[in-house]
Structures are given as C-alpha cells and as structure tokens.
C-alpha cells in the first residue's frame, strides 16, 4: 500500500513540475527545485498551469512539435525545390539558342516534347503510377498547352529575332502574372506586403531587362507576351494539381498527353526544316527536354505544392538575372555593370515575399476536389 502511494505521489510531482523526472523516483529523491510560481502541485483532477507545459518543453521530455515547427520544414523544402526549378528554367533560353543552331523552331519544340514525354513515360511505368482521375484531365490539358507546348513554341519563335536578354522580359513579368492567376485559381490571399514586394521586384526586373535590350520592341514581342499568359496559366494549374497528386506525375501525365502531337509534329517538321547537327545543338535539345521540361517542372510543381503558387512564383524574379548570366557565359552576350545592383534589389524583394507567409487559403476545398496528399 505504501509503495503504491509513493509511486502515485511521485508521478503527480513529475506532472506538476513538468521536469521530465521519472515516476520511479521516490519522494524527495532526485526531485528538482520547483520553478517560481509552481511550488504547489495542482489539485487532483485539475490541469497544470500554462507555464508548466512550457517548462516540460525545455527538458528532455518528448513533446509534440508546435504548428510553426511543423510548417518550417516543408516551407524550407518547398523553397529549395522551387529554387532548383528556377535554376533549371534559367538555362532554357540559352539552351534553346544552342538548339536552334541544329534544328528549326518547329522541329526543336516537337523533339523537345517527344524526348521529355519518353523520359516521363519511363518513370510512370517504372512506378506503375495509376491514371489520374477523370476530373484532373482538364487541368492536365491546361498544363500541357501552357508549359509543354505553348511556352516552348512561342519563345522559340521569338528567339529567332530576339536576344536572350530581350526575351528575359517575359520571365520578368511571369512571377507577378503567375501570382495573380494563382491567387484567383487556388484561393490563396497573400498579404499586402507580399504584393508590394512582388510589384517592386517585377519593376526592377522589367526595367533592367528593357535597359539591357535597348528598350526597342521587336517582331517577337507578340510571341513573348503570348508565352507569358499561357505559361502563367500552366504554372497555376500545375501548382493546384500538385496539391492532390505527386508533382512529378503532374508534368509526367501532361507530357504523355502531348506525346501523340509531338511525334506527329516531329514527323512533319523534320523533313521540312534543315538539320545541321552540332555539339551545341544536341546539348541544347537534351537540356530543354530533360532539364527544363522534365526535371525543372518536376521540382517546380513539387515546391509549389509545399509553399503555394504565389510565393513560389516570386522566386522566379531571379530567373532573368540568372538567364543573363548564362547568356554571358554560354553565348558571349554583354551585360552592363548594373547587373549586380539589380541582382541585390531582386534578392531583397524575394526575401520580402518569402517572409510574408503562405497567405490565407479557403478552409473548404472546391466541390468534388479531393483532400491534398503529400507528393
């Protein structure tokens, strides 16, 4: 009877002090000095004071993570994945310029989509990925039309008359356009600070890239603005789908959806457009297919699912500056001394958008929408 009473008292003391002391300690043995404000144990059946729970968190006792701790790791992971996507995308324009040394614009786009779809198909078969639900095919069609066909084709046509520096104007506007469409489509409501930082970043990028291109409009501008709209729509829809299915499957099934058209386009374009194989041309084709189209979009959509479409889109503010850096290193284009200043300003704007949080999202999903799953 005394042993039971002793164990009961010791257990009560361990809970009351919140020190993580084992209940096997006897009365007065190994008992730590009580904290201020917690000298007395709570009466049986009552809860410990609020500060008691905080005390236990500071000891070796296991406690459940706070909401901030639980959200920090996915946010960091999502930011890293989206940033890797931006690096992959920044190589797209220089790689396309290389690819045009060997292929015509229509051939390059068709071959790019065909190779990327074959890579995606191998992955889907290897893991025996199930077919997407019928309600997702319309969204996958938007992704396919925007980022698999529309953006590559329109930017490739534009690069026949525009430099990569001038084409970077599209990427300068893309983050803001994607954030707006993403907010409308997914229901996320970023803060006012987010929008101020996003507008400031877009203004810096546009001003810098226009200054680099001399401020002159080219015949490819119509293609570039069309590419801006279709790509923003594809990013937004893909980011939404990546919340309910693995991100790599979003781009994988979108590529498969385009495969018949890509094969047909290759069969028609290759005989009509001259082909002059060079090392640059082959490397450019391989990168835009495997790097930009498959790997880049895979990590991009996975990152979007973690941190939301608006926040992920603002990481692309760094893409034009990265593209300009690649154009200097790979294509020999010249960039003014204003580049470092623009880079610093853009990084400040990106940091501001990332610190504003994911934003408010609707508590209820749209009718018929499954609950999000981890990709």
Coordinates of C-alpha atoms in Angstrom, one line a residue, residues 181-354:
X181 CA -3.6 33.8 -61.6
X182 CA -2.7 31.6 -58.7
X183 CA -4.4 33.8 -56.2
X184 CA -7.6 33.7 -58.3
X185 CA -7.5 30.0 -59.1
X186 CA -6.4 28.5 -55.7
X187 CA -8.0 31.0 -53.4
X188 CA -4.7 32.0 -51.6
X189 CA -4.7 35.6 -50.4
X190 CA -1.2 36.9 -49.8
X191 CA -0.7 39.9 -47.7
X192 CA -0.4 43.5 -48.9
X193 CA 3.3 43.4 -48.1
X194 CA 3.7 40.4 -50.5
X195 CA 2.1 42.3 -53.3
X196 CA 4.2 45.4 -52.7
X197 CA 7.4 43.4 -52.8
X198 CA 6.2 41.5 -55.9
X199 CA 5.4 44.7 -57.8
X200 CA 8.7 46.2 -56.8
X201 CA 10.6 43.1 -57.9
X202 CA 8.8 43.0 -61.2
X203 CA 9.5 46.7 -61.8
X204 CA 13.2 46.1 -61.1
X205 CA 13.5 43.1 -63.4
X206 CA 11.5 44.7 -66.2
X207 CA 13.4 48.0 -66.0
X208 CA 16.8 46.2 -66.0
X209 CA 16.0 43.8 -68.9
X210 CA 14.5 46.5 -71.0
X211 CA 17.5 48.7 -70.4
X212 CA 19.7 45.7 -71.4
X213 CA 17.8 45.2 -74.7
X214 CA 17.9 49.0 -75.5
X215 CA 14.2 49.5 -74.9
X216 CA 13.4 48.6 -78.5
X217 CA 10.4 46.4 -79.4
X218 CA 11.0 43.5 -81.8
X219 CA 8.7 41.4 -84.0
X220 CA 9.0 38.6 -81.4
X221 CA 7.3 40.6 -78.7
X222 CA 3.9 39.3 -79.6
X223 CA 5.2 35.8 -79.2
X224 CA 6.7 36.7 -75.9
X225 CA 3.6 38.2 -74.4
X226 CA 1.6 35.2 -75.6
X227 CA 4.1 32.9 -73.9
X228 CA 3.7 34.9 -70.7
X229 CA 0.0 34.3 -70.5
X230 CA -0.1 30.6 -71.4
X231 CA 2.9 29.8 -69.1
X232 CA 1.3 31.5 -66.1
X233 CA -1.9 29.5 -66.7
X234 CA 0.1 26.3 -66.9
X235 CA 2.1 27.0 -63.8
X236 CA -1.0 27.9 -61.8
X237 CA -3.0 24.8 -62.8
X238 CA 0.0 22.6 -62.3
X239 CA 0.6 24.1 -58.8
X240 CA -3.1 23.4 -58.0
X241 CA -2.9 19.8 -59.2
X242 CA 0.4 19.2 -57.3
X243 CA -1.6 19.6 -54.1
X244 CA -3.7 16.5 -54.8
X245 CA -1.2 14.3 -56.7
X246 CA 2.6 13.9 -56.8
X247 CA 4.2 16.9 -58.6
X248 CA 6.3 14.8 -61.0
X249 CA 3.2 13.0 -62.1
X250 CA 1.5 16.3 -63.0
X251 CA 4.2 17.1 -65.6
X252 CA 4.5 13.4 -66.5
X253 CA 0.9 13.0 -67.5
X254 CA 0.8 16.4 -69.2
X255 CA 3.8 15.3 -71.3
X256 CA 2.1 11.9 -72.1
X257 CA -1.0 13.8 -73.1
X258 CA 1.1 15.7 -75.7
X259 CA 3.1 12.7 -77.0
X260 CA 0.9 11.9 -80.0
X261 CA 1.0 15.5 -81.2
X262 CA 4.7 15.8 -80.5
X263 CA 5.5 12.7 -82.5
X264 CA 3.3 13.9 -85.4
X265 CA 4.9 17.3 -85.3
X266 CA 8.4 15.8 -85.4
X267 CA 7.5 13.7 -88.4
X268 CA 6.2 16.7 -90.3
X269 CA 8.7 19.3 -89.2
X270 CA 12.0 17.4 -89.6
X271 CA 11.7 16.9 -93.4
X272 CA 10.7 20.5 -93.9
X273 CA 13.3 22.2 -91.8
X274 CA 17.1 21.7 -92.3
X275 CA 19.0 19.9 -89.7
X276 CA 22.7 20.6 -89.0
X277 CA 23.9 18.6 -86.0
X278 CA 26.4 20.3 -83.8
X279 CA 27.6 19.7 -80.2
X280 CA 25.8 22.8 -79.1
X281 CA 22.6 21.9 -80.9
X282 CA 22.4 18.4 -79.4
X283 CA 23.3 19.7 -75.9
X284 CA 20.7 22.4 -76.2
X285 CA 18.0 19.9 -77.2
X286 CA 18.9 17.4 -74.4
X287 CA 18.8 20.1 -71.8
X288 CA 15.5 21.7 -72.8
X289 CA 13.9 18.2 -72.9
X290 CA 15.4 16.6 -69.8
X291 CA 16.4 19.6 -67.7
X292 CA 13.9 22.4 -68.3
X293 CA 10.8 20.4 -69.3
X294 CA 11.0 17.3 -67.1
X295 CA 13.4 17.9 -64.1
X296 CA 12.7 21.6 -63.9
X297 CA 8.9 21.3 -63.9
X298 CA 9.1 18.3 -61.5
X299 CA 10.8 20.2 -58.7
X300 CA 8.9 23.4 -59.5
X301 CA 5.5 21.8 -59.1
X302 CA 6.6 19.9 -56.0
X303 CA 7.9 23.1 -54.5
X304 CA 4.6 24.9 -55.4
X305 CA 2.7 22.3 -53.5
X306 CA 4.7 23.0 -50.4
X307 CA 4.8 26.8 -50.3
X308 CA 1.9 27.8 -52.5
X309 CA 1.7 29.3 -56.0
X310 CA 2.1 33.0 -55.2
X311 CA 5.3 32.5 -53.0
X312 CA 6.9 30.1 -55.4
X313 CA 6.2 32.3 -58.4
X314 CA 8.2 35.2 -56.8
X315 CA 11.4 33.1 -56.7
X316 CA 11.3 33.5 -60.5
X317 CA 12.3 37.1 -60.1
X318 CA 15.8 35.8 -60.0
X319 CA 15.4 33.9 -63.3
X320 CA 16.1 36.8 -65.7
X321 CA 19.3 37.7 -63.9
X322 CA 20.4 34.1 -64.0
X323 CA 19.5 33.9 -67.7
X324 CA 21.6 36.9 -68.4
X325 CA 24.5 35.4 -66.5
X326 CA 24.2 32.2 -68.6
X327 CA 23.9 34.2 -71.8
X328 CA 27.2 35.9 -71.0
X329 CA 29.0 32.6 -70.1
X330 CA 27.5 30.4 -72.8
X331 CA 26.6 32.8 -75.6
X332 CA 29.1 35.6 -75.2
X333 CA 26.4 38.3 -74.8
X334 CA 27.4 41.5 -73.0
X335 CA 25.7 42.8 -69.8
X336 CA 26.2 46.2 -68.2
X337 CA 27.6 46.9 -64.7
X338 CA 24.0 47.5 -63.5
X339 CA 23.5 43.7 -63.2
X340 CA 24.9 43.4 -59.6
X341 CA 22.7 46.3 -58.4
X342 CA 19.6 44.7 -60.0
X343 CA 20.5 41.3 -58.5
X344 CA 20.7 42.8 -55.0
X345 CA 17.4 44.6 -55.4
X346 CA 15.7 41.4 -56.7
X347 CA 17.0 39.3 -53.8
X348 CA 15.6 41.8 -51.3
X349 CA 12.2 41.6 -53.0
X350 CA 12.3 37.8 -53.0
X351 CA 13.2 37.7 -49.3
X352 CA 10.3 40.0 -48.5
X353 CA 7.8 37.8 -50.4
X354 CA 9.1 34.7 -48.7

